[in-house]
Short mmCIF file of C-alpha atoms and ligand atoms in Angstrom, two decimals:
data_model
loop_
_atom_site.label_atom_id
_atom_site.label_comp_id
_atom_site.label_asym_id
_atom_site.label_seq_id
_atom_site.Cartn_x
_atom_site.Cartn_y
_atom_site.Cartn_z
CA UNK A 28 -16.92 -3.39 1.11
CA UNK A 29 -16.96 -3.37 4.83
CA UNK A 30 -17.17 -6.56 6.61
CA UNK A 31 -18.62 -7.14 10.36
CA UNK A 32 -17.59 -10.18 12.01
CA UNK A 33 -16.92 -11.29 15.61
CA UNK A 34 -15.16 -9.48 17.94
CA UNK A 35 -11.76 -11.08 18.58
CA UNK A 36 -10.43 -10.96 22.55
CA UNK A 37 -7.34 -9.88 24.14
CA UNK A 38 -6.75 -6.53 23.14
CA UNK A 39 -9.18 -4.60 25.29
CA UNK A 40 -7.66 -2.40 28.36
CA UNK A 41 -8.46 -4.34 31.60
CA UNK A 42 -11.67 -1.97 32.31
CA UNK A 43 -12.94 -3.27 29.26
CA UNK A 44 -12.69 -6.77 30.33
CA UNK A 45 -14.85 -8.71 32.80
CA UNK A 46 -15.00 -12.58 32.87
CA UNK A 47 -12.88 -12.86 30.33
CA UNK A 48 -15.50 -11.35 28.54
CA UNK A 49 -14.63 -7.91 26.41
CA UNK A 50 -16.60 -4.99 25.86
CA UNK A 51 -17.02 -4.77 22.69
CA UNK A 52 -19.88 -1.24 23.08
CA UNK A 53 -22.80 -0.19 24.75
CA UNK A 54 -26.46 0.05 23.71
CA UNK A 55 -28.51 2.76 25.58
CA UNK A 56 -26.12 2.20 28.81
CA UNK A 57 -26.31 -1.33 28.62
CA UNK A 58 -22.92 -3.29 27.61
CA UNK A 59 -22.33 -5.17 24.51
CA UNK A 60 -20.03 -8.30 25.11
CA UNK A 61 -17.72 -10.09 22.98
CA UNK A 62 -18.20 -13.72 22.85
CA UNK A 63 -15.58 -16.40 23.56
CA UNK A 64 -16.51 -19.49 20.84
CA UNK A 65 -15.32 -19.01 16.94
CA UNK A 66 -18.26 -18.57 14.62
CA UNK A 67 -16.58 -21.96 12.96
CA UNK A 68 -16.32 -24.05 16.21
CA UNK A 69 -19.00 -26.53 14.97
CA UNK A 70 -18.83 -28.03 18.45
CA UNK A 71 -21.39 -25.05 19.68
CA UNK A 72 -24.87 -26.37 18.57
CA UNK A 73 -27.36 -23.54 19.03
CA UNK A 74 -31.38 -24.50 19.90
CA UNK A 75 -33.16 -24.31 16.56
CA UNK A 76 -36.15 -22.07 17.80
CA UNK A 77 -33.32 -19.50 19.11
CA UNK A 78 -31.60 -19.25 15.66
CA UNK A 79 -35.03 -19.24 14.08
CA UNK A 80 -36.25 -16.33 16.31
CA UNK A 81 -32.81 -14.46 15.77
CA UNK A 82 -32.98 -14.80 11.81
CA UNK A 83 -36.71 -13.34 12.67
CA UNK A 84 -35.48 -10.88 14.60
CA UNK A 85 -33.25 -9.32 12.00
CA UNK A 86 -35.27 -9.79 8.71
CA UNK A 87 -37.78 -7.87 10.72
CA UNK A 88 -35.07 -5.18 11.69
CA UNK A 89 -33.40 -4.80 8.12
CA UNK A 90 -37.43 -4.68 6.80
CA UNK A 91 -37.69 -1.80 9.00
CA UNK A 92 -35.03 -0.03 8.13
CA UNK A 93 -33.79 -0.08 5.04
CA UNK A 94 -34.58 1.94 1.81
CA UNK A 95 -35.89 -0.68 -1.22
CA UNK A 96 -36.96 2.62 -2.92
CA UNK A 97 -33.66 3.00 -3.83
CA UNK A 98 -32.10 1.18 -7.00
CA UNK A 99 -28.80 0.26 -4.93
CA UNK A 100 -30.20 -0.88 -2.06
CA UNK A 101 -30.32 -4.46 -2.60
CA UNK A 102 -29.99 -6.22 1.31
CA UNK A 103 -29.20 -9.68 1.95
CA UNK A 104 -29.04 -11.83 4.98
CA UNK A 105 -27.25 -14.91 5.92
CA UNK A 106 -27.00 -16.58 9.31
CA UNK A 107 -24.96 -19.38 9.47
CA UNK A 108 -23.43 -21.73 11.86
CA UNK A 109 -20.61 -22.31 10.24
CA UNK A 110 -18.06 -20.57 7.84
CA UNK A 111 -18.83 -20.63 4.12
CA UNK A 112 -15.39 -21.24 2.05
CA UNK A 113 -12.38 -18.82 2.40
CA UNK A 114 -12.10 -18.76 -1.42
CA UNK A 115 -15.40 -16.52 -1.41
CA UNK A 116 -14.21 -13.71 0.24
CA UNK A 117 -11.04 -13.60 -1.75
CA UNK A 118 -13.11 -13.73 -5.21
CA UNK A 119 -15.18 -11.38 -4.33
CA UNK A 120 -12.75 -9.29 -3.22
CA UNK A 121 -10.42 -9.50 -6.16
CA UNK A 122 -13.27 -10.07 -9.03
CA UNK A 123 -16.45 -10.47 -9.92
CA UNK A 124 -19.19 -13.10 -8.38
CA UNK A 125 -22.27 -14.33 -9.61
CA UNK A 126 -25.23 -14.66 -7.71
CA UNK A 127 -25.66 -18.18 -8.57
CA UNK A 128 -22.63 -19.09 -7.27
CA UNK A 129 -23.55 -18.16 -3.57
CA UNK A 130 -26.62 -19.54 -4.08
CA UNK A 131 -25.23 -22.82 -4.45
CA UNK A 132 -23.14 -22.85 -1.44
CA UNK A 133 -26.04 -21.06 0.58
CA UNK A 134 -28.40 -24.21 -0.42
CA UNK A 135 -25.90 -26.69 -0.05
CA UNK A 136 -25.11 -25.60 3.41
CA UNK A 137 -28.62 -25.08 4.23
CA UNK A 138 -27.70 -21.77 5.26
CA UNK A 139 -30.79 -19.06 6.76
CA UNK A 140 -30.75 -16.46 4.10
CA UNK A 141 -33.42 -14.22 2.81
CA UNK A 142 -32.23 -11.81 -0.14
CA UNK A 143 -34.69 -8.52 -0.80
CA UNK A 144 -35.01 -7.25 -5.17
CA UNK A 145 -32.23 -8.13 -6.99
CA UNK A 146 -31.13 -10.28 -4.30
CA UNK A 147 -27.24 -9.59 -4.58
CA UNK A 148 -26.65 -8.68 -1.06
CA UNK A 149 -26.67 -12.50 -0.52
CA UNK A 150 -23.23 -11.94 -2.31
CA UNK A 151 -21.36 -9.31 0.18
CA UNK A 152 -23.41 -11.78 3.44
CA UNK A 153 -21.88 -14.66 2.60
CA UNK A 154 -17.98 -13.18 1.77
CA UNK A 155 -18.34 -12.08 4.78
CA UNK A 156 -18.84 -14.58 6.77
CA UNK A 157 -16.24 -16.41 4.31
CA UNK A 158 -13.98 -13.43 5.88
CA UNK A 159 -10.44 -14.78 7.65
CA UNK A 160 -8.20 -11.89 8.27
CA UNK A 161 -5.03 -13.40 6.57
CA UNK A 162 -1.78 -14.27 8.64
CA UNK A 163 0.72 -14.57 6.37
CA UNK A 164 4.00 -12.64 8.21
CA UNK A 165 5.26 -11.78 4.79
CA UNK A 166 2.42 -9.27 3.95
CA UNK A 167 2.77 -5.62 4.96
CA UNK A 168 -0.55 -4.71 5.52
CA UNK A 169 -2.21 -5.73 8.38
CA UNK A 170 -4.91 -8.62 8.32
CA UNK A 171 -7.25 -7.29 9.85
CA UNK A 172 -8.15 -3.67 11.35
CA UNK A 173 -11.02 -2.21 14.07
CA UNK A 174 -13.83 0.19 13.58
CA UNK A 175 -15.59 2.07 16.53
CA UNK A 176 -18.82 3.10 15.12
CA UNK A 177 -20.64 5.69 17.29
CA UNK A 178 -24.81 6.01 16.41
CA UNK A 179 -26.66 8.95 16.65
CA UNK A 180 -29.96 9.53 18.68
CA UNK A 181 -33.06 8.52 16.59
CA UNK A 182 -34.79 11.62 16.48
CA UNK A 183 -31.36 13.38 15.22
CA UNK A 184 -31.33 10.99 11.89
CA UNK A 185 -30.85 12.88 9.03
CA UNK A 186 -29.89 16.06 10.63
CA UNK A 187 -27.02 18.26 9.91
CA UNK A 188 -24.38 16.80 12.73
CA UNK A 189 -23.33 18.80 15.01
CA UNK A 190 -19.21 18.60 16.58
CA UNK A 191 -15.84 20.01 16.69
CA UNK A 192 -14.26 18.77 13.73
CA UNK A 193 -11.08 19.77 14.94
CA UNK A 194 -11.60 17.25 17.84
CA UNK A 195 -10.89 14.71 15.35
CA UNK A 196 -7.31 16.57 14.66
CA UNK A 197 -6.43 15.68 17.83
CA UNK A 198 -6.89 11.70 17.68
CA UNK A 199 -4.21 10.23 16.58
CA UNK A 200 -2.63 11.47 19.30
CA UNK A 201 -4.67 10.40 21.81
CA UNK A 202 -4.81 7.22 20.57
CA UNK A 203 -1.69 6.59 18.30
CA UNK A 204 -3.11 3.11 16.61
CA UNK A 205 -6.21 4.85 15.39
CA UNK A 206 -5.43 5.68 11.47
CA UNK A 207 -6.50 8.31 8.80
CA UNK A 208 -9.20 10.45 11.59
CA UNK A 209 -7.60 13.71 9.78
CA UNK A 210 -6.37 14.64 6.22
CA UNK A 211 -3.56 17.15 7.65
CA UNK A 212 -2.18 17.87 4.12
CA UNK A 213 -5.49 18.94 3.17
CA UNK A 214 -7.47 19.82 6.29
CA UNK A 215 -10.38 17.86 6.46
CA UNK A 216 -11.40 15.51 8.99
CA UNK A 217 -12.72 12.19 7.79
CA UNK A 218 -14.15 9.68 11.06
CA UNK A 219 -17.81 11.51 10.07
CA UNK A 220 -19.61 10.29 6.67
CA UNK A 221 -20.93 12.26 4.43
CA UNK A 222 -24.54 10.43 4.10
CA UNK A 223 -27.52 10.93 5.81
CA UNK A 224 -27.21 7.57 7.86
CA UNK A 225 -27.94 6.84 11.36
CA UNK A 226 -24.06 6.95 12.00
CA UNK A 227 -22.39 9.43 14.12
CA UNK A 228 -18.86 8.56 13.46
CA UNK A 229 -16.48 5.81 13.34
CA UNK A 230 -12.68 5.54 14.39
CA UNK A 231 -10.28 3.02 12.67
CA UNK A 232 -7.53 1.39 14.55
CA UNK A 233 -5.21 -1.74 14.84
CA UNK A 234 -5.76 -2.22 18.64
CA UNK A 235 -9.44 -2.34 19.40
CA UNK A 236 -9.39 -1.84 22.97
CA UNK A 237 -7.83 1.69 22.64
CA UNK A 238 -10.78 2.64 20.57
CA UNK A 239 -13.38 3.77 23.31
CA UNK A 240 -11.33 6.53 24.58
CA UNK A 241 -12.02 8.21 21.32
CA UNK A 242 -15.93 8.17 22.54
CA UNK A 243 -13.81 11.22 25.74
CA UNK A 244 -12.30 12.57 22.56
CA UNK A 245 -15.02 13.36 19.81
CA UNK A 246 -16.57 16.64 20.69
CA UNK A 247 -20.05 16.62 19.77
CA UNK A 248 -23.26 18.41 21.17
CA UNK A 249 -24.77 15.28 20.22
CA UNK A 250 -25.00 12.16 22.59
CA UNK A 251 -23.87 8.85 21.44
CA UNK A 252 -27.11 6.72 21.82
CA UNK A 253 -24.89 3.48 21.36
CA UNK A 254 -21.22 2.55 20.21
CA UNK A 255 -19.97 -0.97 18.75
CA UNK A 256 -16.83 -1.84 17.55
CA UNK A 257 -16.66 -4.33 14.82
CA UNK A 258 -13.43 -6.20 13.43
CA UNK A 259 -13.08 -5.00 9.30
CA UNK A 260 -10.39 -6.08 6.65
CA UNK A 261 -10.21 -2.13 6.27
CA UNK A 262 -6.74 -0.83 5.35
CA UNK A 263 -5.72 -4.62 4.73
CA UNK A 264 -4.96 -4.22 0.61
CA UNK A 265 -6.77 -7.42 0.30
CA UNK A 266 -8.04 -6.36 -2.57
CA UNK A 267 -4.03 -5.68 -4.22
CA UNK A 268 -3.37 -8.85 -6.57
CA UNK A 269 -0.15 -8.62 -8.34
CA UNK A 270 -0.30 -9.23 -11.82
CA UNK A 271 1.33 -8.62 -15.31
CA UNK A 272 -0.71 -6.37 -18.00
CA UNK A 273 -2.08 -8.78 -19.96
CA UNK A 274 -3.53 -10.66 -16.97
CA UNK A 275 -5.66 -7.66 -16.29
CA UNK A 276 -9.89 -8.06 -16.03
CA UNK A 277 -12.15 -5.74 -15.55
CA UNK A 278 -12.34 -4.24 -11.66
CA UNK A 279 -9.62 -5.97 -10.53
CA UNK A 280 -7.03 -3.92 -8.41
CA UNK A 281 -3.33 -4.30 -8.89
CA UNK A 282 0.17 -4.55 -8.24
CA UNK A 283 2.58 -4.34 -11.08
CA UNK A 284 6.37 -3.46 -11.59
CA UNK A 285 7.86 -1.56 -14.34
CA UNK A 286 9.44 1.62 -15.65
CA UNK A 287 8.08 4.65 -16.84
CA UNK A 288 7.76 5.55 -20.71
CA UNK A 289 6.65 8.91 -20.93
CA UNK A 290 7.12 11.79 -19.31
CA UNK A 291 4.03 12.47 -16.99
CA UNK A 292 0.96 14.68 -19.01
CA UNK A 293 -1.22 16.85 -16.88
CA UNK A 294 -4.66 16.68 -18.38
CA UNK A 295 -7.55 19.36 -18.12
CA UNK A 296 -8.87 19.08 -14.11
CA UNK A 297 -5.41 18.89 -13.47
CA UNK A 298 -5.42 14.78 -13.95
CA UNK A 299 -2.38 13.88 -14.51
CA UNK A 300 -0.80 10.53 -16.15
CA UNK A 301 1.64 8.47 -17.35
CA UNK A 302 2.94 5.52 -19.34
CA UNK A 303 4.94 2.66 -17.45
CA UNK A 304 5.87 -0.76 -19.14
CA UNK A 305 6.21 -4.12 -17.52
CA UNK A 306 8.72 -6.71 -17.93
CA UNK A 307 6.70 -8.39 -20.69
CA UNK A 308 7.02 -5.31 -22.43
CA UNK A 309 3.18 -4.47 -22.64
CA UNK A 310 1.87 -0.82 -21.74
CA UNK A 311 -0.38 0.73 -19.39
CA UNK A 312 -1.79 4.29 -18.30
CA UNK A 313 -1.42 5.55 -14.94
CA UNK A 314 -3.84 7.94 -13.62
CA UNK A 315 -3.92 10.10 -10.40
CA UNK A 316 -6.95 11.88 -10.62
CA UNK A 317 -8.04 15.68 -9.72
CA UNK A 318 -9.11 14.27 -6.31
CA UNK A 319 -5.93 12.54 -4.96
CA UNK A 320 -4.80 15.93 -4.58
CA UNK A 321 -0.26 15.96 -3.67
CA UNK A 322 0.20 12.91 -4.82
CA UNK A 323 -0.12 14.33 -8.38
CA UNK A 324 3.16 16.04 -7.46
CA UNK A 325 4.88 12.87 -6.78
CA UNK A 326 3.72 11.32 -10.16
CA UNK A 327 4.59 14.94 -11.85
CA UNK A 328 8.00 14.33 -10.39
CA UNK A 329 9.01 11.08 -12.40
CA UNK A 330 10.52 10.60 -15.66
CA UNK A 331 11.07 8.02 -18.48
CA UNK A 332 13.79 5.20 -16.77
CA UNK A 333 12.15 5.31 -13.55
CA UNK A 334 11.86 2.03 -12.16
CA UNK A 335 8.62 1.64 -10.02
CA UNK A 336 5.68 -0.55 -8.67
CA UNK A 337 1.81 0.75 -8.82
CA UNK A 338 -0.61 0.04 -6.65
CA UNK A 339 -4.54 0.80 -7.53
CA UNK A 340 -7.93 -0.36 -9.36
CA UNK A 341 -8.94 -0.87 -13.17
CA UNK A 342 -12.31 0.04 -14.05
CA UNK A 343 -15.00 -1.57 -15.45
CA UNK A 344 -15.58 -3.30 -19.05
CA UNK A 345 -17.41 -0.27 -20.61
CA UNK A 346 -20.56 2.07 -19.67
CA UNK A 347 -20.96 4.51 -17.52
CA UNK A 348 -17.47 3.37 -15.42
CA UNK A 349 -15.23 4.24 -18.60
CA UNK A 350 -13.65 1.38 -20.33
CA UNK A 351 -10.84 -0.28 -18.68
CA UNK A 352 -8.66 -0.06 -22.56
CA UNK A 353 -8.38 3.84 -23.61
CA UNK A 354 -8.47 3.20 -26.92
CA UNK A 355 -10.19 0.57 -28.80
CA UNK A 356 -7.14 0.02 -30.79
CA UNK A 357 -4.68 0.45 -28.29
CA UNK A 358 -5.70 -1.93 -25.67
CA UNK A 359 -4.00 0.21 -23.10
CA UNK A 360 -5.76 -0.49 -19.73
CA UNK A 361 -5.84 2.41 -17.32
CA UNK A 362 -5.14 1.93 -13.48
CA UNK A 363 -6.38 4.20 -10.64
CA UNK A 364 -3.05 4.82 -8.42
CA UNK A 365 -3.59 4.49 -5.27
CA UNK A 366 -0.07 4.55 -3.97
CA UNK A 367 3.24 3.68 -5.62
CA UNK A 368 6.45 2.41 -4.34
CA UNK A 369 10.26 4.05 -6.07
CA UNK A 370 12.46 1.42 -6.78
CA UNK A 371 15.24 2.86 -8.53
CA UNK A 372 15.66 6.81 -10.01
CA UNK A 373 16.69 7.92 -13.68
CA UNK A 374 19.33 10.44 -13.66
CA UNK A 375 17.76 13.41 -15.01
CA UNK A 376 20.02 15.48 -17.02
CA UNK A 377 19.47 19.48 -16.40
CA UNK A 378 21.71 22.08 -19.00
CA UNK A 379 24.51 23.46 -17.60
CA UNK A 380 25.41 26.37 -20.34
CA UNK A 381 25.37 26.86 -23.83
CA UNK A 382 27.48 25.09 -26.49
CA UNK A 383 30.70 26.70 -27.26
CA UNK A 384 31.27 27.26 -30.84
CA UNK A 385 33.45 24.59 -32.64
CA UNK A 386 35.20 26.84 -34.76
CA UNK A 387 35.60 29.93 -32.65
CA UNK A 388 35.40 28.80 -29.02
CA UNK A 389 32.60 31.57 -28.27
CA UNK A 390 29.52 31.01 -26.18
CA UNK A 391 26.75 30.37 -28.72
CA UNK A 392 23.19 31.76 -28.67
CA UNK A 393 19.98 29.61 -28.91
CA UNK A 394 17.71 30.63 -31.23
CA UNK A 395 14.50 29.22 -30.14
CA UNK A 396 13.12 26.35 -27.92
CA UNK A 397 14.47 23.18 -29.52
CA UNK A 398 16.00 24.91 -32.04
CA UNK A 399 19.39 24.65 -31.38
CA UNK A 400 22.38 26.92 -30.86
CA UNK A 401 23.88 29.69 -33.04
CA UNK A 402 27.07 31.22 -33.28
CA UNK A 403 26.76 35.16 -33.92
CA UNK A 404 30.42 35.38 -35.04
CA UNK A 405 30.63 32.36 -37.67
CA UNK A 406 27.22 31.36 -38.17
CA UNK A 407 27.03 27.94 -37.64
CA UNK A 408 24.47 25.93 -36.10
CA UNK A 409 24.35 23.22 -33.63
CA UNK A 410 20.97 21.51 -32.24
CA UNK A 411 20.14 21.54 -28.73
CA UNK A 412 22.25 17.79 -27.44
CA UNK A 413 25.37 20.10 -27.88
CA UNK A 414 24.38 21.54 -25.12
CA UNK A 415 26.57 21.19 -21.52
CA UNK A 416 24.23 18.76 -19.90
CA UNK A 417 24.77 17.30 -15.82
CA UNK A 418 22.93 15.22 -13.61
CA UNK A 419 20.41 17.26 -11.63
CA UNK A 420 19.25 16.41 -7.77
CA UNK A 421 15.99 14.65 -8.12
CA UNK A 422 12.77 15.91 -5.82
CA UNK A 423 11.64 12.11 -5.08
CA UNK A 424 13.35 9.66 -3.48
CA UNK A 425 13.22 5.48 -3.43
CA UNK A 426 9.98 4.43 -1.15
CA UNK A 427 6.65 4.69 -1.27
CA UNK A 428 4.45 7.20 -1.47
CA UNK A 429 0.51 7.03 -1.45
CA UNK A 430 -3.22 9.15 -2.28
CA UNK A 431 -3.75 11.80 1.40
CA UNK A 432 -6.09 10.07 3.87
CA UNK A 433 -8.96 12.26 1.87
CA UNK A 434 -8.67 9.86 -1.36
CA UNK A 435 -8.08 6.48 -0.11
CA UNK A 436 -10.02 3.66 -0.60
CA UNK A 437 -11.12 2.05 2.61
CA UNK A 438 -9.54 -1.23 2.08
CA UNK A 439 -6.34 0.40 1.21
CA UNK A 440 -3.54 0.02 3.34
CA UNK A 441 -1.87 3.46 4.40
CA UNK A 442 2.15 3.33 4.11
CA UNK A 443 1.97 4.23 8.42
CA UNK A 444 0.31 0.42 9.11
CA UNK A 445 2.96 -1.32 6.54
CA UNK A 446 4.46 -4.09 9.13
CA UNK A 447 2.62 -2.54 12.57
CA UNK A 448 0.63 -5.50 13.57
ZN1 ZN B 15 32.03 30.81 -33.92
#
């Protein structure tokens, strides 16, 4: 979900600023300005006909423009002068919410709001605006985050875009509080999307006034018929609740401690999984799909005894999501790794040499994979523990490790913002 809010002040560079006012982008040349007032300050009474003529203004806009032909375009609209309840945005970030929930606090409030076919837009409008980026010093992601979104000319809509993707290589260090512009592990740049949208690009960063210089950086044929920068709970792992395994519901995304029960399988696709066990003793799957691309290695690399904590999403109840159990019988919920933190490593025992024999001292001969040892002077037999076994040098070490920049969620916090701001 992306969320668009106010622009906050007091991070723009001074050319940005002017009256204490920010700029906050440009439309056709002209400047877009932050403004000064809280969207909660109920002290700021705005003239009825101006609010009605501004709801007007962008029912009329969002009728325009958006597709109702298609079955997941459902918009919504809410303009309100003052903040629904925090506890919104954190249920609808964390679970599921009915529509007839935010209908109630949209009447109640007497809130402008016009919802279009299946109306749940109304639902994403209003967490929105129920949106506080969260101050708590003892998180490690940061509350809040910027996006710089540049738009395209009109007539160039739907056209194959045309730049230097390499330019976006070249952005982080440029600007070193923009995040995730380039998967280098994998080579592919990701500030463009992938959709056939009016957007040119966008930059993510913590500092929003450092963002315009990447409108100098960008290289694109195209020119950048306006710019905005909006304030996003992007990269704030507001949607991470930790839990235990038998707290688990359908969509939710978690946090959870344990150690790992099996050693990790790689599936066909090259999906690759693994068993880890909380503290209450109940069991879950770990996945790191085909797409998350190295950080398969890092899950390849552990074994049974590690001690570790998961991050990532369950799926749905059933259909065409898969079923958040595996196994009907089972009841073995499956979570989506999205990055995953090494608290403590299992010694992992590598063979040294061959048994000796007991009777005769000589260097015995294995027979056959698990089958054991043999000795070619007496005969006897011995099974595989006899074995001279010593503690090898793992690959991983204690910390975190997360999915490349290509495969993460957008409200997922990279391990380079933990503690930055
Ligand atoms: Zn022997």
């Amino acid at each position: 979900m992306r969320l668009i809010q106010r622009a906050k002040t007091g991070s723009l560079s001074r050319e940005g600023t002017e009256n204490n006012r920010n700029r906050m982008g440009e439309i056709q040349g002209s400047p877009v300005w932050d403004h000064s007032t809280d969207i909660d300050d109920n002290s700021t009474q705005h003239d009825a006909d101006a609010v009605e003529a501004l709801f007007e203004t962008v029912c009329s806009t969002v009728e325009r423009f958006c597709q109702l032909d298609d079955t997941n375009t459902n918009p919504g609209i809410v303009l309100a002068q003052s903040k629904p309840p925090a506890e919104l945005y954190w249920q609808a970030v964390h679970d599921v919410v009915e529509l007839s929930k935010v209908e109630k606090i949209l009447n109640k409030s007497s809130f402008m709001h016009k919802g279009y076919k299946n109306r749940r837009g109304l639902i994403g409008a209003c967490a929105a605006l129920a949106w506080e980026p969260a101050v708590d010093s003892a998180r490690r992601a940061p509350g809040r985050t910027f996006e710089l979104i540049a738009y395209r000319d009109r007539a160039r809509w739907g056209s194959e875009r045309v730049w230097d993707p390499k330019s976006a290589a070249v952005l982080s260090n440029v600007i070193p509080t923009s995040f995730d512009n380039y998967d280098f592990q994998n080579d592919i740049p990701r500030i463009l999307p992938h959709t056939p949208c009016p957007v040119l690009y966008g930059i993510r960063g913590t500092a929003s006034g450092e963002l315009p210089r990447a409108l100098e950086v960008v290289n694109t044929e195209e020119s950048v018929d306006r710019w905005v920068i909006f304030e996003t709970n992007h990269a704030s792992d507001d949607h991470i609740q930790p839990l235990q395994i038998r707290q688990f519901q359908p969509y939710q995304s978690v946090q959870l401690g344990g150690g790992v029960t099996s050693e990790p399988m790689v599936m066909k696709g090259g999906h690759t999984f693994f068993e880890l066990k909380d503290a209450e003793g109940d069991r879950v799957i770990c996945a790191a799909y085909e797409p998350t691309k190295q950080f398969r290695d890092v899950v390849k690399g552990l074994i049974p005894g590690d001690k570790i904590v998961i991050y990532g999403g369950l799926r749905g109840p059933n259909g065409s999501n898969g079923d958040l159990f595996t196994g009907s019988d089972q009841k073995v919920p499956t979570v989506n790794l999205e990055k995953l933190e090494i608290l403590g490593l299992e010694k992992e025992m590598g063979k040294v040499s061959n048994p000796r024999c007991p009777s005769c001292k000589k260097a015995m001969k294995s027979i056959g994979t698990n089958q054991g040892y043999r000795c070619k002077a007496c005969g006897i037999h011995v099974d595989e523990s006899a074995a001279e076994f010593a503690p090898e040098a793992r690959k991983l070490e204690l910390g975190f490790y997360e999915v490349p920049p290509c495969a993460r969620r957008h409200l997922s916090c990279p391990i380079e913002l933990f503690n930055k701001s």
